[in-house]
Short mmCIF file of C-alpha atoms in Angstrom, two decimals:
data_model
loop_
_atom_site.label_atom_id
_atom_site.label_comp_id
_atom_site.label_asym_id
_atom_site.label_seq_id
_atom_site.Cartn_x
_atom_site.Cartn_y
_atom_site.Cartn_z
CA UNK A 22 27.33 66.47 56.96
CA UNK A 23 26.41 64.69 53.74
CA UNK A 24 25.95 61.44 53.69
CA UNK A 25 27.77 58.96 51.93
CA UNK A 26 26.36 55.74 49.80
CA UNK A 27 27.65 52.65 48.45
CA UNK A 28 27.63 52.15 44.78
CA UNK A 29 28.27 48.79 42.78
CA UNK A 30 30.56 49.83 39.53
CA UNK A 31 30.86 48.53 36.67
CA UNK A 32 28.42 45.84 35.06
CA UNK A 33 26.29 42.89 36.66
CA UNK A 34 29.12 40.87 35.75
CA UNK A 35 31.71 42.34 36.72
CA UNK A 36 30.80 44.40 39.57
CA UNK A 37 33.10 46.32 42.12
CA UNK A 38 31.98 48.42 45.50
CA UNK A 39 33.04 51.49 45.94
CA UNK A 40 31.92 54.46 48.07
CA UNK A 41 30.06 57.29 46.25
CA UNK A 42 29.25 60.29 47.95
CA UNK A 43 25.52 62.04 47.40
CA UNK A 44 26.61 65.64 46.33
CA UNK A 45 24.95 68.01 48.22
CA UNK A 46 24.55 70.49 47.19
CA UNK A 47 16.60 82.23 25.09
CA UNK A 48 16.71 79.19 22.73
CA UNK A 49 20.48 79.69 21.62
CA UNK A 50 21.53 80.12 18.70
CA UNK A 51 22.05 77.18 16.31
CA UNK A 52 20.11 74.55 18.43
CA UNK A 53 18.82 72.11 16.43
CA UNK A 54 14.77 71.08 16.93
CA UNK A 55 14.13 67.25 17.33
CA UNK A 56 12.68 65.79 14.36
CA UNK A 57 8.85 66.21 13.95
CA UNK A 58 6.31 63.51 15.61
CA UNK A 59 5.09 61.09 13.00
CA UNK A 60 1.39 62.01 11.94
CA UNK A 61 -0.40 59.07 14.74
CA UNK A 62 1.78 60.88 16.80
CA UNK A 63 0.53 63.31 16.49
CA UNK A 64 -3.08 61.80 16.16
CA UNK A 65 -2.42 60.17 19.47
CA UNK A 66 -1.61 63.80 21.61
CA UNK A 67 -4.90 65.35 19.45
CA UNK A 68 -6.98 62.71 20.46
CA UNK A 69 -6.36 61.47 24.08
CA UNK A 70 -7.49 63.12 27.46
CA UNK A 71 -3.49 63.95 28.66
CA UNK A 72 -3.00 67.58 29.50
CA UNK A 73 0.09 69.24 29.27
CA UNK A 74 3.26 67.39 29.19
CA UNK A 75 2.77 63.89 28.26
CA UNK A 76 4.17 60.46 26.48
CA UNK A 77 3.00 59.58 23.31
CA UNK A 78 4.68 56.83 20.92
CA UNK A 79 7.34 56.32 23.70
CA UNK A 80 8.46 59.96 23.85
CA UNK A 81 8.11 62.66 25.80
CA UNK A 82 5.70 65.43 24.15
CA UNK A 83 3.95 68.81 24.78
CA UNK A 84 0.28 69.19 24.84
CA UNK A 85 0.47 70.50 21.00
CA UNK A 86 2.05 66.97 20.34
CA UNK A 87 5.71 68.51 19.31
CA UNK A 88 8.49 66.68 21.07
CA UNK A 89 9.96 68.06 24.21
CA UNK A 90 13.88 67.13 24.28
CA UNK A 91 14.92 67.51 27.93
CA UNK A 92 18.28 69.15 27.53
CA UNK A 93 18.48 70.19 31.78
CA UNK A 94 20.37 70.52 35.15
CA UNK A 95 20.04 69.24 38.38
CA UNK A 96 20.02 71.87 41.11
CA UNK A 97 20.13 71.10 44.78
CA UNK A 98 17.72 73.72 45.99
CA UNK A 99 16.35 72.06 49.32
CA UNK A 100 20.57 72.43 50.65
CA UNK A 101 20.89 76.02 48.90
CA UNK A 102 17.35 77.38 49.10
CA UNK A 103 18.90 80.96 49.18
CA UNK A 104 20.34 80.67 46.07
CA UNK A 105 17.01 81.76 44.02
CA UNK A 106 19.57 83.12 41.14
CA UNK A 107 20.35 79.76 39.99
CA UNK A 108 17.49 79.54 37.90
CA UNK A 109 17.97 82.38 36.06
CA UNK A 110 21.66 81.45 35.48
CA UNK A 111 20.89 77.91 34.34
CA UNK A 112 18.40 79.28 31.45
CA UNK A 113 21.19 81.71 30.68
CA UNK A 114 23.40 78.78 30.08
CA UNK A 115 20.95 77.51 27.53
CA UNK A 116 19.08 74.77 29.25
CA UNK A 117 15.50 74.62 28.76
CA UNK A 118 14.66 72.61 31.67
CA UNK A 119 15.99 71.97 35.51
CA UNK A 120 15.70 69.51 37.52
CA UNK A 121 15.17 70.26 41.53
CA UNK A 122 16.08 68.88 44.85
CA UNK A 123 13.38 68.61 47.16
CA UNK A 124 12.75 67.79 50.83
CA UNK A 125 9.38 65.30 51.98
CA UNK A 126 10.88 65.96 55.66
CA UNK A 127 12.23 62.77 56.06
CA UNK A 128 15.70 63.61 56.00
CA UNK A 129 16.18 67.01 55.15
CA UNK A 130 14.21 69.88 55.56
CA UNK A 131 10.56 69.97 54.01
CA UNK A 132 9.99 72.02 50.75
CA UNK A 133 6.15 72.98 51.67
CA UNK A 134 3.81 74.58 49.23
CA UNK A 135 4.88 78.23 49.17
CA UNK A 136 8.45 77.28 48.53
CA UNK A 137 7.48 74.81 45.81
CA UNK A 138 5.33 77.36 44.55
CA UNK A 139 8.38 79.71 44.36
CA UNK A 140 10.13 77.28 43.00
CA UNK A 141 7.79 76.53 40.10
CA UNK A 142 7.49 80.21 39.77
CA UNK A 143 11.14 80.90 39.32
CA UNK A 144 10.95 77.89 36.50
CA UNK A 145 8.04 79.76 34.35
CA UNK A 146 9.71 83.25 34.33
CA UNK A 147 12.90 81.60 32.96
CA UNK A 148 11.39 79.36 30.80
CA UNK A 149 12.34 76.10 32.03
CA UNK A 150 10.70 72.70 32.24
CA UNK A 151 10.55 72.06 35.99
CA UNK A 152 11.26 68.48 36.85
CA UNK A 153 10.71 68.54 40.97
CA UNK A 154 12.27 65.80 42.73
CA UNK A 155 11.83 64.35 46.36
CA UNK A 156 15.44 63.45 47.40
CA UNK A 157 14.78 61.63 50.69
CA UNK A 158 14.39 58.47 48.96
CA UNK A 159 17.87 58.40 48.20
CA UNK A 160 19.40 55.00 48.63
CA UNK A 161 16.47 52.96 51.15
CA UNK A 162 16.95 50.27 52.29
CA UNK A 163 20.84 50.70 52.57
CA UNK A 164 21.34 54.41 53.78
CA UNK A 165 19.83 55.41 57.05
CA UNK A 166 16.77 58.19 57.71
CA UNK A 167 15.71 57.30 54.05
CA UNK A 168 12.29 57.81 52.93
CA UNK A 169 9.94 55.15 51.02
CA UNK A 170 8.25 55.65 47.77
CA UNK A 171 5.08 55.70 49.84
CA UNK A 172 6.24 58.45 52.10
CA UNK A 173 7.24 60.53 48.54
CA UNK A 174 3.71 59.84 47.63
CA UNK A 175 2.00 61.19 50.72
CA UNK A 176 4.32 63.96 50.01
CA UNK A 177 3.19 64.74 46.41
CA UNK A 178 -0.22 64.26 47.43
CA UNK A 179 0.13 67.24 49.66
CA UNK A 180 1.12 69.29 47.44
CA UNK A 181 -1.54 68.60 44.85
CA UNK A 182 -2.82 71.48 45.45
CA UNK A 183 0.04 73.38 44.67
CA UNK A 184 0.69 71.80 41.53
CA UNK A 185 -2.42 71.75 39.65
CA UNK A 186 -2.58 73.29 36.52
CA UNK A 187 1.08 73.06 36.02
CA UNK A 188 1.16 70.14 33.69
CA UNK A 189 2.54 71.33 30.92
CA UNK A 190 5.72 72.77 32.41
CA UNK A 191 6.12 70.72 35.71
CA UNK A 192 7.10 66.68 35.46
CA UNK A 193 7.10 64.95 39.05
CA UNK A 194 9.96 63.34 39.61
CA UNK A 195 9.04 59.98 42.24
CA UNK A 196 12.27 59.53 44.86
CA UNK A 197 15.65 60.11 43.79
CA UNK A 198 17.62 56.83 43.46
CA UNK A 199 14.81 55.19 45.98
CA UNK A 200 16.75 52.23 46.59
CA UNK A 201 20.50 51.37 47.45
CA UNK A 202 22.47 48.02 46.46
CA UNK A 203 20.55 45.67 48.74
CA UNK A 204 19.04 42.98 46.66
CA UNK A 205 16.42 41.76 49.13
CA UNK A 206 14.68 45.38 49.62
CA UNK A 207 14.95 45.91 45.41
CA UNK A 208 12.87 43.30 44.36
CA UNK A 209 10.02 45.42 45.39
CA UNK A 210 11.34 48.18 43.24
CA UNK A 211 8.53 47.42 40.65
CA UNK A 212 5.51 46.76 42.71
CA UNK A 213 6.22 49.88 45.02
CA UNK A 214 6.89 52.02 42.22
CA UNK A 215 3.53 50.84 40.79
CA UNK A 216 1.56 51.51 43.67
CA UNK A 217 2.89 54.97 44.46
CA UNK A 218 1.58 55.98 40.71
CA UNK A 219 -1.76 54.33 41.43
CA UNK A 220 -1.82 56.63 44.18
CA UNK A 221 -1.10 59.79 42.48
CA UNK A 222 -3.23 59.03 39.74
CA UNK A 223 -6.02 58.45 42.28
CA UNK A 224 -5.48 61.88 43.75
CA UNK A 225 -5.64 62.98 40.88
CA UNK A 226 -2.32 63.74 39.29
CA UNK A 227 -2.43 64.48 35.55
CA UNK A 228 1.38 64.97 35.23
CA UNK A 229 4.17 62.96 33.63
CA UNK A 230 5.51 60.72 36.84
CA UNK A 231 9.30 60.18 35.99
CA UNK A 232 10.47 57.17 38.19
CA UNK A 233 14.34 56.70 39.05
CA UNK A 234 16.00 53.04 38.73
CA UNK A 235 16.94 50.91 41.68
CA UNK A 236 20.82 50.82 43.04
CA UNK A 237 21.47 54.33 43.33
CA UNK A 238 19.80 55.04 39.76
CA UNK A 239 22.09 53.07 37.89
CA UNK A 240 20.19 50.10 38.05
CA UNK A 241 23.46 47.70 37.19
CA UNK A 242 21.45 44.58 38.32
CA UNK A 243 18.61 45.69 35.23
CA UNK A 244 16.00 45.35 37.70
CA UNK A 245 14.13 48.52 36.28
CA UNK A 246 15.18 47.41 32.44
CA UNK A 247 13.09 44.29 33.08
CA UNK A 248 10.05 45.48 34.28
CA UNK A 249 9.21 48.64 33.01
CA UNK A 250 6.80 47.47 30.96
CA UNK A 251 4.88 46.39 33.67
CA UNK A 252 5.61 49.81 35.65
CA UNK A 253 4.38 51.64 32.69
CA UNK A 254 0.51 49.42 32.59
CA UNK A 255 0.26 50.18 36.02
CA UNK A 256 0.24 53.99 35.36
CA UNK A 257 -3.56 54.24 34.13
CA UNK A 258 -2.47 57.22 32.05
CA UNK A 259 0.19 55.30 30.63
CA UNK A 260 2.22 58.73 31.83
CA UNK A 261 5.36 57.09 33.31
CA UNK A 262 9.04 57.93 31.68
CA UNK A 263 12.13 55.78 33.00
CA UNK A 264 14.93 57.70 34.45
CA UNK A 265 18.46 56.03 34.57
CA UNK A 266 21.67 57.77 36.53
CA UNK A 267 24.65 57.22 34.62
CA UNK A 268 28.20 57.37 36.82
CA UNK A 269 30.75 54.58 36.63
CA UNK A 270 28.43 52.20 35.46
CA UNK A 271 28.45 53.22 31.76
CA UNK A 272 31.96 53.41 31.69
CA UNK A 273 32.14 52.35 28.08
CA UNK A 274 29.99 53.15 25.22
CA UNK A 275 28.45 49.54 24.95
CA UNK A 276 27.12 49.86 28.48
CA UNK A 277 25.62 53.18 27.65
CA UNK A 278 23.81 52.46 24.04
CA UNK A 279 22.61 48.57 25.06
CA UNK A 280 20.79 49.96 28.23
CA UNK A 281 19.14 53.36 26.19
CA UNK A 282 18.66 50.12 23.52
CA UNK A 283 16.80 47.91 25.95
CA UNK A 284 13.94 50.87 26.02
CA UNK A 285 13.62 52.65 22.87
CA UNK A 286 13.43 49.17 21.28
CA UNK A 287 10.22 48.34 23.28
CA UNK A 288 8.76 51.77 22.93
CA UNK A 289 9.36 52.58 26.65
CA UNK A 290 10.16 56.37 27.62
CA UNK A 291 13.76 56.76 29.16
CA UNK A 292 15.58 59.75 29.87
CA UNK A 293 19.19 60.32 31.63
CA UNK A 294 18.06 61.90 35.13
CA UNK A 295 21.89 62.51 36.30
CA UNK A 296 25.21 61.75 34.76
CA UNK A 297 28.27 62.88 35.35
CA UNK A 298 32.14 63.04 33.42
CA UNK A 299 33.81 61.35 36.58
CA UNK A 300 32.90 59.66 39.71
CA UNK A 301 34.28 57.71 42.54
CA UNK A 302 33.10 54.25 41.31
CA UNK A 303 34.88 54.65 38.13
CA UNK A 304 34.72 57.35 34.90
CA UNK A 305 31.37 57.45 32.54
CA UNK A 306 31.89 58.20 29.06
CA UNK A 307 29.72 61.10 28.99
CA UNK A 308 31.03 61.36 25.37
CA UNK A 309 28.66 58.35 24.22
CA UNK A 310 26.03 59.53 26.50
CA UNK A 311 25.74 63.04 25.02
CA UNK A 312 25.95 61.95 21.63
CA UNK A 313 23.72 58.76 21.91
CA UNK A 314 21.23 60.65 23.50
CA UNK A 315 21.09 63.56 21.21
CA UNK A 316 20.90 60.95 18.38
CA UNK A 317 18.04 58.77 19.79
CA UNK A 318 16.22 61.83 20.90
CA UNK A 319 16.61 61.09 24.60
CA UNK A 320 16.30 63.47 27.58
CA UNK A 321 19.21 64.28 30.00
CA UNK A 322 20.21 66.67 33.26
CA UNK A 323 23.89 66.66 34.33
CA UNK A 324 24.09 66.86 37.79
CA UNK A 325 24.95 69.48 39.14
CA UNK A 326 24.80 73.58 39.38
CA UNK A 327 27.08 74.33 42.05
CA UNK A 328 27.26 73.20 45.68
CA UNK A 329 28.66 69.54 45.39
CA UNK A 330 30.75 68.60 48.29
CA UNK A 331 32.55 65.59 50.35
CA UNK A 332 35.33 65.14 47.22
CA UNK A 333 32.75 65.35 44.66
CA UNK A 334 33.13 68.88 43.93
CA UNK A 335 34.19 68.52 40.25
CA UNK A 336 30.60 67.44 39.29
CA UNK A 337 30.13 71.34 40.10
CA UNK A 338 29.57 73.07 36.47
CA UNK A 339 30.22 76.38 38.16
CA UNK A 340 32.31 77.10 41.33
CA UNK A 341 30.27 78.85 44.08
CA UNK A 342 27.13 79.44 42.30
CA UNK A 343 28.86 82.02 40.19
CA UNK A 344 28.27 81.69 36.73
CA UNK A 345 31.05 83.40 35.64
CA UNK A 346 33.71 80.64 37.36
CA UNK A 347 32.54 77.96 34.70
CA UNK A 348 34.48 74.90 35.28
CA UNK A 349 35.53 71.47 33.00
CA UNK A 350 32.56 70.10 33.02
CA UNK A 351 30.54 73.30 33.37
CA UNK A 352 32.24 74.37 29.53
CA UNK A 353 31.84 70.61 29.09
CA UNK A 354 28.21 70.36 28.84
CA UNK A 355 27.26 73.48 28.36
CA UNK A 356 29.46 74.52 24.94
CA UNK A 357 31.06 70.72 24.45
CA UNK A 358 30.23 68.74 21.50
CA UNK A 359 26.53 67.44 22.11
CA UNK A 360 25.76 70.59 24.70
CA UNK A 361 23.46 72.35 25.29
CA UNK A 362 24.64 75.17 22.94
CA UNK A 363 24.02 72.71 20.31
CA UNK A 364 20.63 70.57 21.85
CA UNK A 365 18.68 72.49 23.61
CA UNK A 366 15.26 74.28 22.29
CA UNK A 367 12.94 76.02 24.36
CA UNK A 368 9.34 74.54 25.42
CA UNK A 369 6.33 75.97 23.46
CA UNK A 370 4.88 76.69 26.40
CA UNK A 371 7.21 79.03 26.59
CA UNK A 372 6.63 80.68 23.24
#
């Protein structure tokens, strides 16, 4: 059965609940490159100690120091572990990075280190930035059998074996949407996120931690927009990029560009970790956040591959895992203005 969670739409001042449900689940031609690093960019990847994937000047770069525009998918692997193909099919459709849905345990079943190690695998031979994501998180302290960000941590720390040495083509992706809508339990948003870095740094971790806003990722309350700067001094490596999910929230183009605003001005890393072109707490104007983004030289994955279910099964970009049964959105994002026919570029890693 998948579960169901609450979702305030609309802004902090004029806020509505509704119910949404959590879906279950080469380089083509004419992409455009991002523009060039500045030269202390470029100074700044040359001379620090970050391997692989990293931030530097409040953007996401490789190793080399040339930028890394996420252009991705989300993929609900830990549901449709079977469905190995999907990989393959979402480089095909020109993204050059997915994003995965993992299991700590907690609520679903655990993604141990073989299958990760598949997983990660099945990234490198199609070329795509893996961003791996622990899903049980989704929604605590509002939606039963959740997980806490210190549970995802113990998780990650398990695998650290597994994922050494993949740092520049693997970002670690905290807790999906770790906390719901109740107020009380997200004013520790910051100081929990802070300490579950601290931990994975002092594992060991040399990967970019991407951390997901409070109230089911869309962070409507700006509790995440406030204190990211804070979050980001906590990470010792200073290797922390801000994910928002953008649904019926950013419903108008003003909501979209004065919350991408709110970072880029400060120099904080942001990237869209999920959006969508409809939803049941109201319709996002994916318009303004595909073309924002690919203007600002922000990272995005639209959720989702295939498998969406429980009404939400037009956030599917292809019916049944078939790439061939493209749907709206699927030709939406994929070939639409701002795609990824036109955005995307391949790692260098990859080269």
């Amino acid at each position: 059965m998948r579960p169901t969670r609450a979702i305030i739409s609309g802004t902090a001042t004029t806020a509505v609940l509704g119910l949404l449900l959590v879906p279950l689940l080469g380089q083509p031609a004419g992409a455009t490159a991002p523009a060039a690093p500045d030269d202390g960019a470029r100074a700044d990847a040359a001379g620090s100690a970050a391997v692989g994937i990293h931030v530097s000047g409040g953007r996401l770069v490789e190793s080399d120091g040339s930028p890394l525009l996420l252009r991705g998918i989300s993929h609900a692997h830990t549901w449709y572990a079977g469905e190995t193909g999907a990989f393959a099919d979402i480089s095909a459709a020109g993204a050059n990075a997915v994003r995965v849905v993992l299991s700590d345990g907690t609520r679903w079943t655990r993604n141990g280190p073989a299958d990760v190690e598949g997983v990660i695998g099945l990234c490198g031979e199609n070329r795509l930035v893996c961003v791996l994501e622990d899903h049980d998180t989704t929604g605590y302290g509002e939606e039963a059998a959740t997980s806490t960000l210190d549970t995802a941590a113990d998780y990650w720390i398990s695998l650290l074996p597994t994922l050494q040495g993949t740092e520049d083509r693997v970002l670690i992706n905290l807790g999906n949407e770790p906390y719901g809508n109740n107020a009380a339990v997200n004013a520790g948003w910051a100081a929990d996120t802070s300490a579950a870095i601290q931990r994975l740094r002092d594992a060991g971790f040399e990967h970019t931690i991407v951390v997901d806003a409070p109230s089911w990722g869309q962070d409507w309350q700006g509790i995440m927009r406030d204190s990211a700067a804070d979050v980001l001094a906590a990470d010792p490596d200073g290797n922390t990029v801000f994910s928002v999910h953008m649904y019926g929230v950013y419903d108008t183009a003003a909501d979209v560009t004065s919350y991408l605003d709110a970072f880029t001005s400060r120099g904080l890393p942001i990237i869209v970790g999920e959006f969508g072109h409809d939803h049941s707490d109201g319709n996002p104007d994916e318009d303004t956040i595909m073309a924002y983004t690919r203007s600002q030289g922000i990272g995005w994955f639209a959720w989702s591959w295939s498998g969406n279910g429980g009404g939400v099964e037009y956030l599917d970009l292809v019916t049944g895992f078939d790439p061939a049964q493209r749907t709206m959105w699927g030709n939406r994002v994929i070939t639409g203005p701002d795609g990824l026919a036109e955005t995307s570029v391949r790692a260098h890693v990859f080269d």
